[in-house]
Amino acid sequence: MTARPPVGFFHPAHLVATGFGVGRIPWAPGTWGSAAALAPGVALHWWLGPLWLAVAALLVLAAGAFATERLLARGATHDPPYVVVDEIGGQWLALVPAVPDPLSVGLAFVFFRLFDVAKPGPIGWVDRNLVGSIGAMLDDGLAGVAAALALAAVLWWLP
């Protein structure tokens, strides 16, 4: 069971940080947050294009930093598992080079989860060394960029 946020369910910081409650799922909240990001991310990509999806991802990460800072100020631990807004923003970044087909979206999801969990290189450094809400958002933002680059490379090689 994940720790409980230090504010009530309907508090704006809680709603943003937990992805409107998705982060309260007691097992694998990060994976659920990433999965919940797929449908709105694909819709934004389709309606507005990849550039605006990237802008939306950065806005989500900024809002997430603000909301997470509120939770940290009320006693939350660094990067608590129920905060999944960073997974939402990172997953949207991973979707930027995707094309509208299930394989591309599925690869974006898998690549993002791999980079988010494994935290190679600079992603891991950020996770270990930058405390507070910026660090909590930045490691997933970097995982999203790494996943986007991996996806772009795979899509370039596919016919």
PDB file of C-alpha atoms in Angstrom:
ATOM      1  CA  MET A   1       0.000   0.000   0.000  1.00  0.00           C
ATOM      2  CA  THR A   2       1.395   3.399  -0.906  1.00  0.00           C
ATOM      3  CA  ALA A   3       1.760   6.143   1.673  1.00  0.00           C
ATOM      4  CA  ARG A   4      -1.122   8.575   1.946  1.00  0.00           C
ATOM      5  CA  PRO A   5      -0.757  12.149   0.703  1.00  0.00           C
ATOM      6  CA  PRO A   6      -0.705  14.791   3.474  1.00  0.00           C
ATOM      7  CA  VAL A   7      -3.823  16.539   2.089  1.00  0.00           C
ATOM      8  CA  GLY A   8      -7.392  15.465   1.346  1.00  0.00           C
ATOM      9  CA  PHE A   9      -8.435  13.775  -1.899  1.00  0.00           C
ATOM     10  CA  PHE A  10     -10.127  16.864  -3.358  1.00  0.00           C
ATOM     11  CA  HIS A  11      -7.278  19.241  -2.532  1.00  0.00           C
ATOM     12  CA  PRO A  12      -6.013  20.701  -5.871  1.00  0.00           C
ATOM     13  CA  ALA A  13      -2.411  19.670  -5.142  1.00  0.00           C
ATOM     14  CA  HIS A  14      -3.565  16.094  -4.498  1.00  0.00           C
ATOM     15  CA  LEU A  15      -5.688  15.945  -7.640  1.00  0.00           C
ATOM     16  CA  VAL A  16      -2.853  17.200  -9.852  1.00  0.00           C
ATOM     17  CA  ALA A  17      -0.056  15.203  -8.213  1.00  0.00           C
ATOM     18  CA  THR A  18      -1.964  11.910  -8.192  1.00  0.00           C
ATOM     19  CA  GLY A  19      -3.326  12.267 -11.719  1.00  0.00           C
ATOM     20  CA  PHE A  20      -6.863  12.712 -10.358  1.00  0.00           C
ATOM     21  CA  GLY A  21      -6.453   9.752  -8.039  1.00  0.00           C
ATOM     22  CA  VAL A  22      -4.666   7.281 -10.323  1.00  0.00           C
ATOM     23  CA  GLY A  23      -1.607   7.446  -8.063  1.00  0.00           C
ATOM     24  CA  ARG A  24      -3.696   6.110  -5.177  1.00  0.00           C
ATOM     25  CA  ILE A  25      -3.859   2.666  -6.828  1.00  0.00           C
ATOM     26  CA  PRO A  26      -1.911   0.614  -4.269  1.00  0.00           C
ATOM     27  CA  TRP A  27       0.248  -1.422  -6.670  1.00  0.00           C
ATOM     28  CA  ALA A  28       2.415  -0.084  -9.507  1.00  0.00           C
ATOM     29  CA  PRO A  29       1.049   3.489  -9.371  1.00  0.00           C
ATOM     30  CA  GLY A  30       3.724   4.723 -11.799  1.00  0.00           C
ATOM     31  CA  THR A  31       2.727   2.167 -14.405  1.00  0.00           C
ATOM     32  CA  TRP A  32      -0.944   3.042 -13.926  1.00  0.00           C
ATOM     33  CA  GLY A  33      -0.097   6.744 -14.259  1.00  0.00           C
ATOM     34  CA  SER A  34       1.763   6.073 -17.512  1.00  0.00           C
ATOM     35  CA  ALA A  35      -1.098   3.937 -18.819  1.00  0.00           C
ATOM     36  CA  ALA A  36      -3.666   6.592 -17.890  1.00  0.00           C
ATOM     37  CA  ALA A  37      -1.614   9.144 -19.857  1.00  0.00           C
ATOM     38  CA  LEU A  38      -1.820   7.204 -23.122  1.00  0.00           C
ATOM     39  CA  ALA A  39      -5.372   8.003 -24.289  1.00  0.00           C
ATOM     40  CA  PRO A  40      -5.232  11.754 -23.608  1.00  0.00           C
ATOM     41  CA  GLY A  41      -1.674  11.890 -24.967  1.00  0.00           C
ATOM     42  CA  VAL A  42      -2.650  10.183 -28.207  1.00  0.00           C
ATOM     43  CA  ALA A  43      -5.705  12.441 -28.499  1.00  0.00           C
ATOM     44  CA  LEU A  44      -3.595  15.579 -28.039  1.00  0.00           C
ATOM     45  CA  HIS A  45      -1.072  14.277 -30.560  1.00  0.00           C
ATOM     46  CA  TRP A  46      -3.822  13.607 -33.088  1.00  0.00           C
ATOM     47  CA  TRP A  47      -5.721  16.876 -32.563  1.00  0.00           C
ATOM     48  CA  LEU A  48      -2.852  19.315 -32.067  1.00  0.00           C
ATOM     49  CA  GLY A  49       0.271  17.560 -33.346  1.00  0.00           C
ATOM     50  CA  PRO A  50       3.544  16.515 -31.751  1.00  0.00           C
ATOM     51  CA  LEU A  51       4.816  20.017 -30.989  1.00  0.00           C
ATOM     52  CA  TRP A  52       1.752  20.893 -28.911  1.00  0.00           C
ATOM     53  CA  LEU A  53       1.872  17.505 -27.197  1.00  0.00           C
ATOM     54  CA  ALA A  54       5.445  18.355 -26.111  1.00  0.00           C
ATOM     55  CA  VAL A  55       4.288  21.771 -24.890  1.00  0.00           C
ATOM     56  CA  ALA A  56       1.406  20.147 -22.990  1.00  0.00           C
ATOM     57  CA  ALA A  57       3.843  17.657 -21.424  1.00  0.00           C
ATOM     58  CA  LEU A  58       6.055  20.483 -20.198  1.00  0.00           C
ATOM     59  CA  LEU A  59       3.027  22.302 -18.780  1.00  0.00           C
ATOM     60  CA  VAL A  60       1.950  19.120 -16.982  1.00  0.00           C
ATOM     61  CA  LEU A  61       5.444  18.723 -15.517  1.00  0.00           C
ATOM     62  CA  ALA A  62       5.423  22.376 -14.384  1.00  0.00           C
ATOM     63  CA  ALA A  63       1.996  21.972 -12.765  1.00  0.00           C
ATOM     64  CA  GLY A  64       3.231  18.732 -11.229  1.00  0.00           C
ATOM     65  CA  ALA A  65       6.264  20.472  -9.728  1.00  0.00           C
ATOM     66  CA  PHE A  66       4.003  23.113  -8.207  1.00  0.00           C
ATOM     67  CA  ALA A  67       1.550  20.544  -6.797  1.00  0.00           C
ATOM     68  CA  THR A  68       4.290  18.251  -5.516  1.00  0.00           C
ATOM     69  CA  GLU A  69       5.999  21.177  -3.807  1.00  0.00           C
ATOM     70  CA  ARG A  70       2.745  21.783  -1.911  1.00  0.00           C
ATOM     71  CA  LEU A  71       2.691  18.144  -0.783  1.00  0.00           C
ATOM     72  CA  LEU A  72       6.367  18.243   0.222  1.00  0.00           C
ATOM     73  CA  ALA A  73       5.721  21.401   2.251  1.00  0.00           C
ATOM     74  CA  ARG A  74       3.056  19.463   4.175  1.00  0.00           C
ATOM     75  CA  GLY A  75       5.330  16.546   5.023  1.00  0.00           C
ATOM     76  CA  ALA A  76       5.389  14.240   1.997  1.00  0.00           C
ATOM     77  CA  THR A  77       8.622  12.352   1.368  1.00  0.00           C
ATOM     78  CA  HIS A  78      10.801  13.000  -1.701  1.00  0.00           C
ATOM     79  CA  ASP A  79       9.153  11.636  -4.861  1.00  0.00           C
ATOM     80  CA  PRO A  80       6.390   9.648  -3.144  1.00  0.00           C
ATOM     81  CA  PRO A  81       4.937   6.771  -5.184  1.00  0.00           C
ATOM     82  CA  TYR A  82       1.439   8.274  -5.277  1.00  0.00           C
ATOM     83  CA  VAL A  83       2.743  11.277  -7.262  1.00  0.00           C
ATOM     84  CA  VAL A  84       2.199  10.176 -10.867  1.00  0.00           C
ATOM     85  CA  VAL A  85       1.867  13.514 -12.644  1.00  0.00           C
ATOM     86  CA  ASP A  86       5.558  13.134 -13.524  1.00  0.00           C
ATOM     87  CA  GLU A  87       4.758   9.845 -15.269  1.00  0.00           C
ATOM     88  CA  ILE A  88       1.975  11.565 -17.196  1.00  0.00           C
ATOM     89  CA  GLY A  89       4.276  14.335 -18.439  1.00  0.00           C
ATOM     90  CA  GLY A  90       7.095  11.904 -19.188  1.00  0.00           C
ATOM     91  CA  GLN A  91       4.786   9.534 -21.046  1.00  0.00           C
ATOM     92  CA  TRP A  92       3.503  12.403 -23.168  1.00  0.00           C
ATOM     93  CA  LEU A  93       7.095  13.311 -24.070  1.00  0.00           C
ATOM     94  CA  ALA A  94       7.691   9.687 -25.055  1.00  0.00           C
ATOM     95  CA  LEU A  95       4.653   9.866 -27.377  1.00  0.00           C
ATOM     96  CA  VAL A  96       5.935  12.891 -29.320  1.00  0.00           C
ATOM     97  CA  PRO A  97       7.565  10.892 -32.184  1.00  0.00           C
ATOM     98  CA  ALA A  98       4.784   8.263 -32.197  1.00  0.00           C
ATOM     99  CA  VAL A  99       2.586   7.630 -35.171  1.00  0.00           C
ATOM    100  CA  PRO A 100      -1.103   6.814 -34.671  1.00  0.00           C
ATOM    101  CA  ASP A 101      -0.890   3.037 -34.496  1.00  0.00           C
ATOM    102  CA  PRO A 102      -0.944   0.593 -31.584  1.00  0.00           C
ATOM    103  CA  LEU A 103       2.649  -0.586 -32.144  1.00  0.00           C
ATOM    104  CA  SER A 104       4.085   2.925 -31.946  1.00  0.00           C
ATOM    105  CA  VAL A 105       2.043   3.837 -28.859  1.00  0.00           C
ATOM    106  CA  GLY A 106       2.871   0.516 -27.203  1.00  0.00           C
ATOM    107  CA  LEU A 107       6.589   1.013 -27.854  1.00  0.00           C
ATOM    108  CA  ALA A 108       6.403   4.538 -26.414  1.00  0.00           C
ATOM    109  CA  PHE A 109       4.843   3.082 -23.267  1.00  0.00           C
ATOM    110  CA  VAL A 110       7.380   0.265 -22.934  1.00  0.00           C
ATOM    111  CA  PHE A 111      10.381   2.514 -23.615  1.00  0.00           C
ATOM    112  CA  PHE A 112       9.189   5.095 -21.117  1.00  0.00           C
ATOM    113  CA  ARG A 113       8.597   2.528 -18.382  1.00  0.00           C
ATOM    114  CA  LEU A 114      12.020   0.969 -19.037  1.00  0.00           C
ATOM    115  CA  PHE A 115      13.837   4.301 -18.775  1.00  0.00           C
ATOM    116  CA  ASP A 116      11.715   5.395 -15.808  1.00  0.00           C
ATOM    117  CA  VAL A 117      12.362   2.216 -13.820  1.00  0.00           C
ATOM    118  CA  ALA A 118      15.997   1.553 -14.822  1.00  0.00           C
ATOM    119  CA  LYS A 119      17.034   5.234 -14.584  1.00  0.00           C
ATOM    120  CA  PRO A 120      20.230   4.935 -16.631  1.00  0.00           C
ATOM    121  CA  GLY A 121      22.912   7.640 -16.718  1.00  0.00           C
ATOM    122  CA  PRO A 122      21.714  11.198 -16.190  1.00  0.00           C
ATOM    123  CA  ILE A 123      18.181  10.064 -15.321  1.00  0.00           C
ATOM    124  CA  GLY A 124      19.512   8.183 -12.309  1.00  0.00           C
ATOM    125  CA  TRP A 125      21.829  11.041 -11.364  1.00  0.00           C
ATOM    126  CA  VAL A 126      18.895  13.466 -11.316  1.00  0.00           C
ATOM    127  CA  ASP A 127      16.793  11.021  -9.291  1.00  0.00           C
ATOM    128  CA  ARG A 128      19.543  10.568  -6.682  1.00  0.00           C
ATOM    129  CA  ASN A 129      20.842  14.136  -6.469  1.00  0.00           C
ATOM    130  CA  LEU A 130      18.026  16.610  -7.124  1.00  0.00           C
ATOM    131  CA  VAL A 131      15.630  16.592  -4.212  1.00  0.00           C
ATOM    132  CA  GLY A 132      12.297  18.321  -4.120  1.00  0.00           C
ATOM    133  CA  SER A 133       9.630  18.707  -6.737  1.00  0.00           C
ATOM    134  CA  ILE A 134      11.998  19.698  -9.559  1.00  0.00           C
ATOM    135  CA  GLY A 135      13.990  16.486  -9.176  1.00  0.00           C
ATOM    136  CA  ALA A 136      10.803  14.435  -8.976  1.00  0.00           C
ATOM    137  CA  MET A 137       9.591  15.888 -12.284  1.00  0.00           C
ATOM    138  CA  LEU A 138      12.928  16.113 -14.085  1.00  0.00           C
ATOM    139  CA  ASP A 139      13.904  12.446 -13.867  1.00  0.00           C
ATOM    140  CA  ASP A 140      10.643  11.433 -15.540  1.00  0.00           C
ATOM    141  CA  GLY A 141      10.966  14.245 -18.066  1.00  0.00           C
ATOM    142  CA  LEU A 142      14.407  12.919 -19.002  1.00  0.00           C
ATOM    143  CA  ALA A 143      13.055   9.357 -19.131  1.00  0.00           C
ATOM    144  CA  GLY A 144      10.383  10.632 -21.542  1.00  0.00           C
ATOM    145  CA  VAL A 145      12.973  12.301 -23.763  1.00  0.00           C
ATOM    146  CA  ALA A 146      15.127   9.142 -23.757  1.00  0.00           C
ATOM    147  CA  ALA A 147      12.079   7.040 -24.626  1.00  0.00           C
ATOM    148  CA  ALA A 148      11.161   9.454 -27.426  1.00  0.00           C
ATOM    149  CA  LEU A 149      14.669   9.176 -28.868  1.00  0.00           C
ATOM    150  CA  ALA A 150      14.543   5.366 -28.662  1.00  0.00           C
ATOM    151  CA  LEU A 151      11.115   5.340 -30.297  1.00  0.00           C
ATOM    152  CA  ALA A 152      12.259   7.701 -33.059  1.00  0.00           C
ATOM    153  CA  ALA A 153      15.238   5.413 -33.762  1.00  0.00           C
ATOM    154  CA  VAL A 154      13.020   2.317 -33.948  1.00  0.00           C
ATOM    155  CA  LEU A 155      10.466   4.070 -36.168  1.00  0.00           C
ATOM    156  CA  TRP A 156      13.253   5.258 -38.462  1.00  0.00           C
ATOM    157  CA  TRP A 157      14.368   1.630 -38.945  1.00  0.00           C
ATOM    158  CA  LEU A 158      10.871   0.200 -39.453  1.00  0.00           C
ATOM    159  CA  PRO A 159       9.486   0.196 -42.997  1.00  0.00           C
TER     160      PRO A 159
END
